[in-house]
Coordinates of C-alpha atoms and ligand atoms in Angstrom, one line a residue:
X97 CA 3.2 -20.3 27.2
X98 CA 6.6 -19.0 27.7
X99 CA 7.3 -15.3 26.8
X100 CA 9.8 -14.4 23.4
X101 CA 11.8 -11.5 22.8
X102 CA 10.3 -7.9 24.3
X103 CA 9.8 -5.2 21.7
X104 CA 9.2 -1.8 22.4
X105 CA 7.3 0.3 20.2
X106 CA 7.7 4.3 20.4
X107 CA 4.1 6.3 19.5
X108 CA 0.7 5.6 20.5
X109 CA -0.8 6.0 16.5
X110 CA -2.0 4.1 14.3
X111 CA 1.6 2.4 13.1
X112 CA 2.3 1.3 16.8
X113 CA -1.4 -0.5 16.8
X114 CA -0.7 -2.3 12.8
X115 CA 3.2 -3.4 14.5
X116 CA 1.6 -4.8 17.6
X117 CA -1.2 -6.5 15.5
X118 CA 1.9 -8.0 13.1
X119 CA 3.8 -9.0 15.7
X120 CA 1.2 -11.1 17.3
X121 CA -0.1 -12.2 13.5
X122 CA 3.4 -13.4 12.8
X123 CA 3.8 -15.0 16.5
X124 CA 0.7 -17.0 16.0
X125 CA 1.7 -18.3 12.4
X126 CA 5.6 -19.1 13.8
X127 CA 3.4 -21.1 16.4
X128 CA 1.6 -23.0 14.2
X129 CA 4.4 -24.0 11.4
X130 CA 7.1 -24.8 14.7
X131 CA 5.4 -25.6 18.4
X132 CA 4.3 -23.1 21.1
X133 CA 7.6 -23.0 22.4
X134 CA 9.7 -22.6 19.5
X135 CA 8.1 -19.2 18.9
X136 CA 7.2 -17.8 22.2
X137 CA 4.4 -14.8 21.9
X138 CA 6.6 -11.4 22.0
X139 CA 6.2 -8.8 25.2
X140 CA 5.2 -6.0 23.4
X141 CA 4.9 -2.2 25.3
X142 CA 4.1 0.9 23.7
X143 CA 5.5 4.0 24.6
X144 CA 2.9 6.9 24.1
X145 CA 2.8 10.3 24.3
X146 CA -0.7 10.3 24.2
X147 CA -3.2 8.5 26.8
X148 CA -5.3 6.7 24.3
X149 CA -3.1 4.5 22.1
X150 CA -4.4 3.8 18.6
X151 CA -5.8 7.4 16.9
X152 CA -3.0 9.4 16.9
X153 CA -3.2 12.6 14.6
X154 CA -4.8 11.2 11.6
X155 CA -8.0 9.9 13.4
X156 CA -7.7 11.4 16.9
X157 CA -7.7 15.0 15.9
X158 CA -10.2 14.9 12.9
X159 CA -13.5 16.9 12.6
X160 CA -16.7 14.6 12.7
X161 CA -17.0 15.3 8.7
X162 CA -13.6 14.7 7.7
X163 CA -13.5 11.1 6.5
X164 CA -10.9 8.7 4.8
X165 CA -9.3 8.9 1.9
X166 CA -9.2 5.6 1.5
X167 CA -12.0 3.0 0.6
X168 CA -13.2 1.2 3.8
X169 CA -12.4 -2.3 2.7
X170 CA -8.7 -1.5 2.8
X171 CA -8.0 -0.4 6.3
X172 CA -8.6 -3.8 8.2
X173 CA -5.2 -4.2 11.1
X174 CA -5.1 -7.7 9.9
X175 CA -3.3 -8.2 6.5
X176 CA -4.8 -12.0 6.0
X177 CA -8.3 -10.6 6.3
X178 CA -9.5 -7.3 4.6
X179 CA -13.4 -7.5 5.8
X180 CA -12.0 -7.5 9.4
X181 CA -13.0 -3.7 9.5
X182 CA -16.4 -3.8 7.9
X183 CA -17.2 -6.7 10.5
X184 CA -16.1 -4.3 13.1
X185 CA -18.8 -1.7 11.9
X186 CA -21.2 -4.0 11.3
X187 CA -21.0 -4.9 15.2
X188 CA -21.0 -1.9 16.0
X189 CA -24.0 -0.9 14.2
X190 CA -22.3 0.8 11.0
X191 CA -23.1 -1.0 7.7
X192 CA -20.8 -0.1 5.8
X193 CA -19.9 -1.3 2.4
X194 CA -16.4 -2.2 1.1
X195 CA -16.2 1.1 -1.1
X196 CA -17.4 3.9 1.7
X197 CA -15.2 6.2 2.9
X198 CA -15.8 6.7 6.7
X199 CA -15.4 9.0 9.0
X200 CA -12.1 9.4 10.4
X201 CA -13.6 9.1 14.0
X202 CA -15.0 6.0 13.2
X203 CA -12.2 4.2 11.9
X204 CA -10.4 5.5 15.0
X205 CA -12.9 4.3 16.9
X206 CA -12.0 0.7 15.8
X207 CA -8.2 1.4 16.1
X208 CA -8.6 2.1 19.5
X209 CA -11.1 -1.0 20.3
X210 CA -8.6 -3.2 18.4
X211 CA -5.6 -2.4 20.5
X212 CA -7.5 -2.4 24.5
X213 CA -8.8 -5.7 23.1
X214 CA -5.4 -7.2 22.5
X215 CA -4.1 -5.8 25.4
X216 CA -6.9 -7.5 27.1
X217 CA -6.1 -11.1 25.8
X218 CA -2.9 -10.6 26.5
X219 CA -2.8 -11.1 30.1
X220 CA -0.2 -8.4 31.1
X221 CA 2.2 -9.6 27.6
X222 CA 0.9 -5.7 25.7
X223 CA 1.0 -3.0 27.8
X224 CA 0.9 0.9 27.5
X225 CA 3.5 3.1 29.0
X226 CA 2.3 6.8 28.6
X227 CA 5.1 9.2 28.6
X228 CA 7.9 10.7 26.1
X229 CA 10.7 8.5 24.9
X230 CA 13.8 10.6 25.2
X231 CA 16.5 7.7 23.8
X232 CA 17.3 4.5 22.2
X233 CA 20.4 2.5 23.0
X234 CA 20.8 -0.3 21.1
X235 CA 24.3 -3.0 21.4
X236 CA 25.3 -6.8 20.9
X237 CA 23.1 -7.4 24.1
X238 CA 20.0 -5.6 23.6
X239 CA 18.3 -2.3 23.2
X240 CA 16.7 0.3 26.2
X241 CA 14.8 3.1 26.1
X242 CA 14.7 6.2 28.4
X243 CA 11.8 8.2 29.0
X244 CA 11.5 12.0 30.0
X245 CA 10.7 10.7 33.8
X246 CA 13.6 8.9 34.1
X247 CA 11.9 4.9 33.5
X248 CA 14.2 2.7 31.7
X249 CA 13.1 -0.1 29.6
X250 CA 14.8 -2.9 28.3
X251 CA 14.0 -4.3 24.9
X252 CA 15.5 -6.9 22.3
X253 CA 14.4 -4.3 19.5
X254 CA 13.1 -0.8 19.2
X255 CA 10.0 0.3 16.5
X256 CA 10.1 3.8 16.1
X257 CA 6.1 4.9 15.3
X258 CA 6.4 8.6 16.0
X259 CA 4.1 10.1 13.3
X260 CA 4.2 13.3 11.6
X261 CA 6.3 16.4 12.4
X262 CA 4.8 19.9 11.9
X263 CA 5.3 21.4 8.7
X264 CA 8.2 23.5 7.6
X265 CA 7.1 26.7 7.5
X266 CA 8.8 30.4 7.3
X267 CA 7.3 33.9 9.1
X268 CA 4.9 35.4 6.9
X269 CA 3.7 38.9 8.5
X270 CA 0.1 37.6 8.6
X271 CA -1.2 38.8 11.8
X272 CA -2.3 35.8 12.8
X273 CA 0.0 32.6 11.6
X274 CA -1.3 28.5 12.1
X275 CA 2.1 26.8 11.7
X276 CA 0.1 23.3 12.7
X277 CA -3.4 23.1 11.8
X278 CA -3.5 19.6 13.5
X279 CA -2.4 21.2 17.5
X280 CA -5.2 20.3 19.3
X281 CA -7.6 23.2 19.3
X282 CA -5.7 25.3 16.3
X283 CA -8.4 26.5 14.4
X284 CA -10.0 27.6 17.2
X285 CA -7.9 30.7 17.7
X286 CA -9.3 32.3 14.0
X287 CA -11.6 35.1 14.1
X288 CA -15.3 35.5 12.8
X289 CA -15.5 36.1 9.2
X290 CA -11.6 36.4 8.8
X291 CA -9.9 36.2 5.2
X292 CA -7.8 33.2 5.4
X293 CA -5.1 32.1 3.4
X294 CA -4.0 28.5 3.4
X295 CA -0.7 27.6 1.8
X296 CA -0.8 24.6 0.2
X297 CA -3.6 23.1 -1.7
X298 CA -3.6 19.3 -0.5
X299 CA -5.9 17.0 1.3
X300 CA -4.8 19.0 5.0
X301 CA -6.3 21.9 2.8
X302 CA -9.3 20.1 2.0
X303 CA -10.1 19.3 5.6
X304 CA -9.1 22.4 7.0
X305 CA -11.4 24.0 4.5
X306 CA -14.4 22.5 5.1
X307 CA -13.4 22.6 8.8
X308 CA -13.6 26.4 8.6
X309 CA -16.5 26.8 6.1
X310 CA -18.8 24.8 8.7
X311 CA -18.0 26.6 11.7
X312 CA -18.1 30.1 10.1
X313 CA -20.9 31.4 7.1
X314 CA -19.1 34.8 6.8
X315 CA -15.7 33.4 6.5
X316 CA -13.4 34.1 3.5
X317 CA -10.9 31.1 2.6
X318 CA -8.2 31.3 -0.3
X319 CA -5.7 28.8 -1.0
X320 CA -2.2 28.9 -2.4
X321 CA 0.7 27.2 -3.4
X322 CA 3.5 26.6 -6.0
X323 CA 1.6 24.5 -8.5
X324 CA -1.9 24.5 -7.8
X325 CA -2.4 21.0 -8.1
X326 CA -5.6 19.4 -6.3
X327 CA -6.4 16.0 -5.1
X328 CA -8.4 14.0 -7.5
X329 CA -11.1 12.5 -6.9
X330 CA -11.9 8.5 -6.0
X331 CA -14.5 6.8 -8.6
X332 CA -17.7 6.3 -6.7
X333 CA -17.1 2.7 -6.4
X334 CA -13.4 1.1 -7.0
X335 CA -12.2 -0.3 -10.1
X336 CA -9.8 -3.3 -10.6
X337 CA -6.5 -2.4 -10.0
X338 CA -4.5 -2.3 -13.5
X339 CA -1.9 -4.5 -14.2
X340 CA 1.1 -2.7 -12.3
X341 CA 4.9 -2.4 -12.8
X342 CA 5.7 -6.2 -12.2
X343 CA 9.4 -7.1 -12.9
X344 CA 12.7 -6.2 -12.0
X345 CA 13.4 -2.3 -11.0
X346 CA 14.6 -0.2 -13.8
X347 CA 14.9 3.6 -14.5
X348 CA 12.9 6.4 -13.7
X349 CA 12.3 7.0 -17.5
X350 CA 11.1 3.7 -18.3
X351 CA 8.4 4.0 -15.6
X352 CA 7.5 6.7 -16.5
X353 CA 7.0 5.6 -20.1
X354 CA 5.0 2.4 -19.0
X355 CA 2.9 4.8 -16.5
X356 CA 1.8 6.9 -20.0
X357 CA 1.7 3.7 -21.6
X358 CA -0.6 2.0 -19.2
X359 CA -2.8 5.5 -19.0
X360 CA -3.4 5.5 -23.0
X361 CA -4.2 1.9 -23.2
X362 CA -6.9 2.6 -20.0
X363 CA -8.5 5.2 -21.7
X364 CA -8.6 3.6 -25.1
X365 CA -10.6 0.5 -23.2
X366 CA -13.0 3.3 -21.3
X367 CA -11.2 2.0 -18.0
X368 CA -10.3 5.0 -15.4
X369 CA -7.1 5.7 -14.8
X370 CA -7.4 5.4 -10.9
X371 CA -7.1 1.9 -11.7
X372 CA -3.7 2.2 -13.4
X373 CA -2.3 4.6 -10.2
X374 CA -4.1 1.3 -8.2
X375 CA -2.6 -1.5 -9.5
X376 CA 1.1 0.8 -9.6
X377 CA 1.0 1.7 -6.4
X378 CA 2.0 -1.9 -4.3
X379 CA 4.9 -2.2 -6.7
X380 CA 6.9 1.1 -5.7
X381 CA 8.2 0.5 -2.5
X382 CA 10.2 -2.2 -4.3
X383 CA 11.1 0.1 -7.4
X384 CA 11.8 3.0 -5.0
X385 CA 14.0 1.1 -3.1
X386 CA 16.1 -0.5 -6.9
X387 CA 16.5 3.0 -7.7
X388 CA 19.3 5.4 -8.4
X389 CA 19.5 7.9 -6.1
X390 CA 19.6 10.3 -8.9
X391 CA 16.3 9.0 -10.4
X392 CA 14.8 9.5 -7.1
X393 CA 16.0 13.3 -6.9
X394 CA 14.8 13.8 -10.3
X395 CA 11.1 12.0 -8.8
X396 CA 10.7 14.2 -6.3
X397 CA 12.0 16.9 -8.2
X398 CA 9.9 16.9 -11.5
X399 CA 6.9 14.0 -10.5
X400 CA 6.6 13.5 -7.1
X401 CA 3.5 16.6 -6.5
X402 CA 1.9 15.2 -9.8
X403 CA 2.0 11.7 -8.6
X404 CA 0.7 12.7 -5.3
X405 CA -2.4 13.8 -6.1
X406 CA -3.7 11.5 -8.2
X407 CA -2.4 8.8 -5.8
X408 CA -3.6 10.4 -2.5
X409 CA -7.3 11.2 -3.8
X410 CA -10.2 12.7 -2.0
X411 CA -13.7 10.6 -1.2
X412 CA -16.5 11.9 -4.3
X413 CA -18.7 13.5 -1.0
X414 CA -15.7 15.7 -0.3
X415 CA -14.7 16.7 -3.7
X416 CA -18.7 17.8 -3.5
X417 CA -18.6 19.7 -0.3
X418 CA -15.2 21.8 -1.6
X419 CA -16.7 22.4 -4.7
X420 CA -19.6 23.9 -3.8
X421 CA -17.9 26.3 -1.7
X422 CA -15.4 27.1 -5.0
X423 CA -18.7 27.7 -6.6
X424 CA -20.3 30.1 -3.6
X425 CA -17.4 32.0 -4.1
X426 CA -16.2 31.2 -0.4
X427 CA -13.2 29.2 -1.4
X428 CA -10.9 30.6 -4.1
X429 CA -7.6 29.2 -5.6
X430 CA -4.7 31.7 -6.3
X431 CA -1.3 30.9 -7.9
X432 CA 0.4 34.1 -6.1
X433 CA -0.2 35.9 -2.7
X434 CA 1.0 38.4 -0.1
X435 CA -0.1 37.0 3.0
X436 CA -0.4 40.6 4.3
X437 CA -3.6 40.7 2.3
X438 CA -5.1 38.3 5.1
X439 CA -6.2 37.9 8.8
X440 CA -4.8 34.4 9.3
X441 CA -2.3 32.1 7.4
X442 CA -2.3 28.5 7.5
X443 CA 0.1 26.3 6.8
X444 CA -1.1 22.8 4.8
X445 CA 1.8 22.2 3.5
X446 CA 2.3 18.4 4.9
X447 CA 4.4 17.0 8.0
X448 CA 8.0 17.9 7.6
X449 CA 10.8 15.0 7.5
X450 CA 11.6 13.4 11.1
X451 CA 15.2 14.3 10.2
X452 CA 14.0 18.1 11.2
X453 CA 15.5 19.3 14.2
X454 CA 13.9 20.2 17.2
X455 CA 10.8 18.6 16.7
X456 CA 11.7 15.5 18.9
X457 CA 13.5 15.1 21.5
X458 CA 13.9 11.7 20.8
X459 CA 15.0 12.2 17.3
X460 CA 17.7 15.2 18.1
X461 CA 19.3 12.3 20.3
X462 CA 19.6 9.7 18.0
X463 CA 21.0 12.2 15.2
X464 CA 23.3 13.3 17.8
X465 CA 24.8 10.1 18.4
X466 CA 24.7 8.7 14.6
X467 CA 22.5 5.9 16.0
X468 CA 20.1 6.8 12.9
X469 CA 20.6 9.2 10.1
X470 CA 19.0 11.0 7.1
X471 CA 18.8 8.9 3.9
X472 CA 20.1 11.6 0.7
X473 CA 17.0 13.1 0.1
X474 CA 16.9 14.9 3.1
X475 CA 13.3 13.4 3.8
X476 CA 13.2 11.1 6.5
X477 CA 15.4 8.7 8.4
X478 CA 18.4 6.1 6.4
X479 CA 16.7 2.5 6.6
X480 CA 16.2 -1.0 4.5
X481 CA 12.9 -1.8 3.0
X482 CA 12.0 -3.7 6.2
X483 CA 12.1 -0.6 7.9
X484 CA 15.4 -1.2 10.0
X485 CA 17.0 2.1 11.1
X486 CA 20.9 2.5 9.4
X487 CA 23.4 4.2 11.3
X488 CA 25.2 7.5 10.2
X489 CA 28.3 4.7 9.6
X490 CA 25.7 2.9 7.6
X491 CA 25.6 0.0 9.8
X492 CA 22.3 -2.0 11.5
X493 CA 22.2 -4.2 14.2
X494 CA 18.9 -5.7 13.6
X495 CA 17.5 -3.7 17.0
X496 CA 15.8 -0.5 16.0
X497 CA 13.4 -0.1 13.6
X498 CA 11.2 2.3 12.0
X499 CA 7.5 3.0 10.1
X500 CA 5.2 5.8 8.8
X501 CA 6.1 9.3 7.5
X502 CA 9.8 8.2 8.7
X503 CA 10.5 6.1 5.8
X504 CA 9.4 8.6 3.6
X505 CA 13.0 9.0 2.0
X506 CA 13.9 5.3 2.2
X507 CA 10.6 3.5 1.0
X508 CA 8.5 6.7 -0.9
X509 CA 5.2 5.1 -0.2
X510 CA 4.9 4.5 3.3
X511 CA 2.4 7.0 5.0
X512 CA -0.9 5.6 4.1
X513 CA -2.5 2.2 6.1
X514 CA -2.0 0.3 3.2
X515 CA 1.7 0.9 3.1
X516 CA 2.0 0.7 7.0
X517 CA 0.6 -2.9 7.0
X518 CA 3.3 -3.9 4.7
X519 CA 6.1 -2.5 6.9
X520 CA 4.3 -3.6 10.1
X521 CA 4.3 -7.2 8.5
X522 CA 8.2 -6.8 7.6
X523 CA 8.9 -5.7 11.1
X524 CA 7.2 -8.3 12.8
X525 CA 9.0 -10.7 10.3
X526 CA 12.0 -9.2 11.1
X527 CA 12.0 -9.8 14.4
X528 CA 10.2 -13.5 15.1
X529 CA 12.6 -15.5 15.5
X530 CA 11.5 -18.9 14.1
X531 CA 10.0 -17.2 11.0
Ligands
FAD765 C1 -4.7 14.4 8.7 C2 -4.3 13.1 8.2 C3 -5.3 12.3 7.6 C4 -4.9 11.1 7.1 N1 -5.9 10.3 6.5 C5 -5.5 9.1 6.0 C6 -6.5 8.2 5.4 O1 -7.7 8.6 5.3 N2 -6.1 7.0 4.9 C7 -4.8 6.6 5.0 O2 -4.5 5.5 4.6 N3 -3.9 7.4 5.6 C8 -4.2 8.6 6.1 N4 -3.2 9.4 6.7 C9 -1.9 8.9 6.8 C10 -1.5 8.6 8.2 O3 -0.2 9.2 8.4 C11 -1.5 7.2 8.7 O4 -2.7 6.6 8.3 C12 -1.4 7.0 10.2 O5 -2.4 7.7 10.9 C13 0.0 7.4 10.7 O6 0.0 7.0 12.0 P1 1.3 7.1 12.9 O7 1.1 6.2 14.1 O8 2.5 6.7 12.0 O9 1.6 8.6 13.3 P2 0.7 9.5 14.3 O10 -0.7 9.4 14.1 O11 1.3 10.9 14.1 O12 1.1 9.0 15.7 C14 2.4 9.0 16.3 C15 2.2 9.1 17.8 O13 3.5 8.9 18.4 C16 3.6 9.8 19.4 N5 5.0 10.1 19.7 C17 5.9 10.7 18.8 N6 7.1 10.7 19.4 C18 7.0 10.1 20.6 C19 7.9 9.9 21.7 N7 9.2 10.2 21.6 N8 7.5 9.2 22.8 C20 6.2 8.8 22.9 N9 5.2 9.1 21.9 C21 5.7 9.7 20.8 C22 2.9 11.1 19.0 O14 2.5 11.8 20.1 C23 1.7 10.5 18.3 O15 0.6 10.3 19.1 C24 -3.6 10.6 7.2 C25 -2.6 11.4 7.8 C26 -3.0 12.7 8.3 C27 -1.9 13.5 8.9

């Protein structure tokens, strides 16, 4: 079979594995509807920082007890079939039902499988190149990358899967400060039985707090930050999604007012109101992306944290585990504190926008030259609902794309696996050919 157009994807996580997974989904299918060689199968190489493509932070640097936030019959690679996952546990001696929430090991586990296995089939077509991507060049004729060692490769498009900055965070005085609890080995460096102050009180919190309550009985572990607002918690098995915000995009108030809407009515019938968040949540890429730009500022402004938590929610087992150290007394919850009270600070705030300088190498070039640029809200990179990279002149050329965290401006919804299988399905539509 002859070979189509070579993509090159940048980042070794788990959005460079759901891409290359789309890509060859959406081959296959252009196959079938128009001949094997009107849609060629795409030469696909990952760049990766990292040896092992396929974990990257999110499953590669977890503890054995931190586990997903989402239900294991929603993370299969393949979009057309959701049980692919639980199939993969099953063969490898897992049962696991549709509603568990796994380890993050495991489910990295089966990232990992999935990709050597494709690059397996693929007889040389999906290949790894480990190594730093330093530059994109994209023009009328095609794209190339440069890497740190000085290898060039050629491409017909560019994905950019780079992941999740550090947080943003600011010197506190602390004697000892964590600015990334996910560097390899962080945690490592904290002290027997030090007070520790985390700020920020999400789901990096939550791991990073159980993390440190296993390792260390005599510890002392407060968390802080601006609105004390916690993950909730995911019903012990899922409910039917509710009826979501079909139709045409339309105000941030008028969401809103159908959100409330949709919440009374729930209760009033006795069904939870994870399934309204549920059944909103596929629909607001779509009414992110109809929105004013001033709707979105007043979003992230006034709803975004609020939304947040009781869209990103925590597995039932690990609300358990962090409340029984609140009621232990080993975890407390302040709404003020002077980090010179503690030992250690630790910053869970969340990844920082890919915008942020310095971070990447990669990125700082590409800002340089106006080949991307930030979208208004300052929180990651200008681009269209398929992901494709805009310009700082606003332009696209149809060669350089982009997923994860660093749509986070453009798209509001796009760190989670469910979100990154739709944009790794619009990419790979984006750039088949025949399709
Ligand atoms: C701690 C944590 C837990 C999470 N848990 C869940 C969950 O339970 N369920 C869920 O749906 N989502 C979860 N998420 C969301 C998560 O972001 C996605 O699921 C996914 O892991 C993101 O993968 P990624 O490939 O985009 O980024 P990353 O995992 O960050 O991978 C990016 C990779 O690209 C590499 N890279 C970056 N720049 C370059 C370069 N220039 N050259 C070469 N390589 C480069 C990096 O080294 C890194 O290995 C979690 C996120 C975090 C941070």
């Amino acid at each position: 079979m002859a070979d189509g157009r070579t993509i090159v994807i940048i980042g070794g996580g788990a959005s460079a594995v759901y891409v290359a997974v789309a890509l060859e989904e959406q081959a296959e299918r252009a196959r079938r509807q128009t001949g094997a060689d009107a849609a060629p199968a795409p030469r696909i190489t990952i760049v990766s920082a990292e040896p092992a493509v396929g974990r990257g932070l999110a499953y590669g640097r977890a503890d054995a007890h931190h586990r997903l936030n989402s239900p294991a019959g929603k993370m299969s690679v393949t979009a057309g079939d959701e049980s692919h996952f639980l199939r993969w546990c099953a063969e490898h001696g897992h049962e696991i039902a549709a509603g568990d929430y796994v380890p993050r090991r495991l489910f990295g586990d089966y990232l990992e499988d999935v990709f050597a296995c494709l690059v397996e089939r693929s007889g040389g077509r999906v290949r790894v190149v480990q190594g730093e991507a330093v530059d994109v060049t994209t023009d009328a004729s095609g794209a190339g990358v440069a890497l740190a060692d000085g290898t060039a490769l050629d491409a017909d498009a560019v994905v950019l899967a780079i992941g999740n900055p550090p947080p943003v965070t600011w010197p506190t005085g602390a004697p000892l400060q964590l600015d990334d609890p996910w560097a390899p080995g962080a945690l490592d460096a904290i002290p027997v039985g030090a007070r520790v102050l985390m700020i920020g009180t999400g789901l990096t919190m939550v791991d990073v707090a159980t993390s440190l309550a296993r390792r260390d009985d005599g510890i002392s572990l407060t968390a802080t930050s601006r609105h004390l607002l916690l993950p909730r918690v995911h019903l012990p098995e899922p409910a039917a999604p509710g009826p979501g915000l079909g139709g045409a995009p339309r105000p941030l108030g008028r969401l809103a007012a159908e959100l409330r809407a949709q919440l009374r009515e729930a209760e009033a019938a006795g069904v939870p109101w994870q399934a309204v968040i549920d059944g909103m949540r596929p629909d607001l890429m779509r009414h992110w992306t109809g929105m004013s730009l001033a709707d979105r500022r007043r979003f992230v402004a006034h709803f975004a944290r609020r939304w947040d938590v009781h869209r990103h929610r925590m597995a039932g087992s690990v609300h358990d585990e962090l409340s029984g150290l609140v009621d232990a007394g080993r975890l407390r919850f302040v709404a003020r504190a002077d980090p010179a009270d503690y030992d250690v600070v630790v910053f869970c705030t969340g990844p920082g926008a890919v915008t942020t300088r310095g971070w990447s190498r990669l990125v700082d070039h590409l800002l340089d030259k106006g080949r991307i640029a930030p979208e208004p809200l300052g929180l990651g990179l200008d681009a269209d609902e398929n992901g494709e990279a805009r310009a700082a002149d606003g332009t696209s050329d149809g060669r350089l794309f982009a997923i994860g965290h660093a749509l986070r401006g453009a798209l509001w919804e796009t760190t989670a696996i469910g979100e990154i299988r739709i944009l790794a399905g619009r990419i790979a539509a984006a750039l088949t050919p025949s399709s």
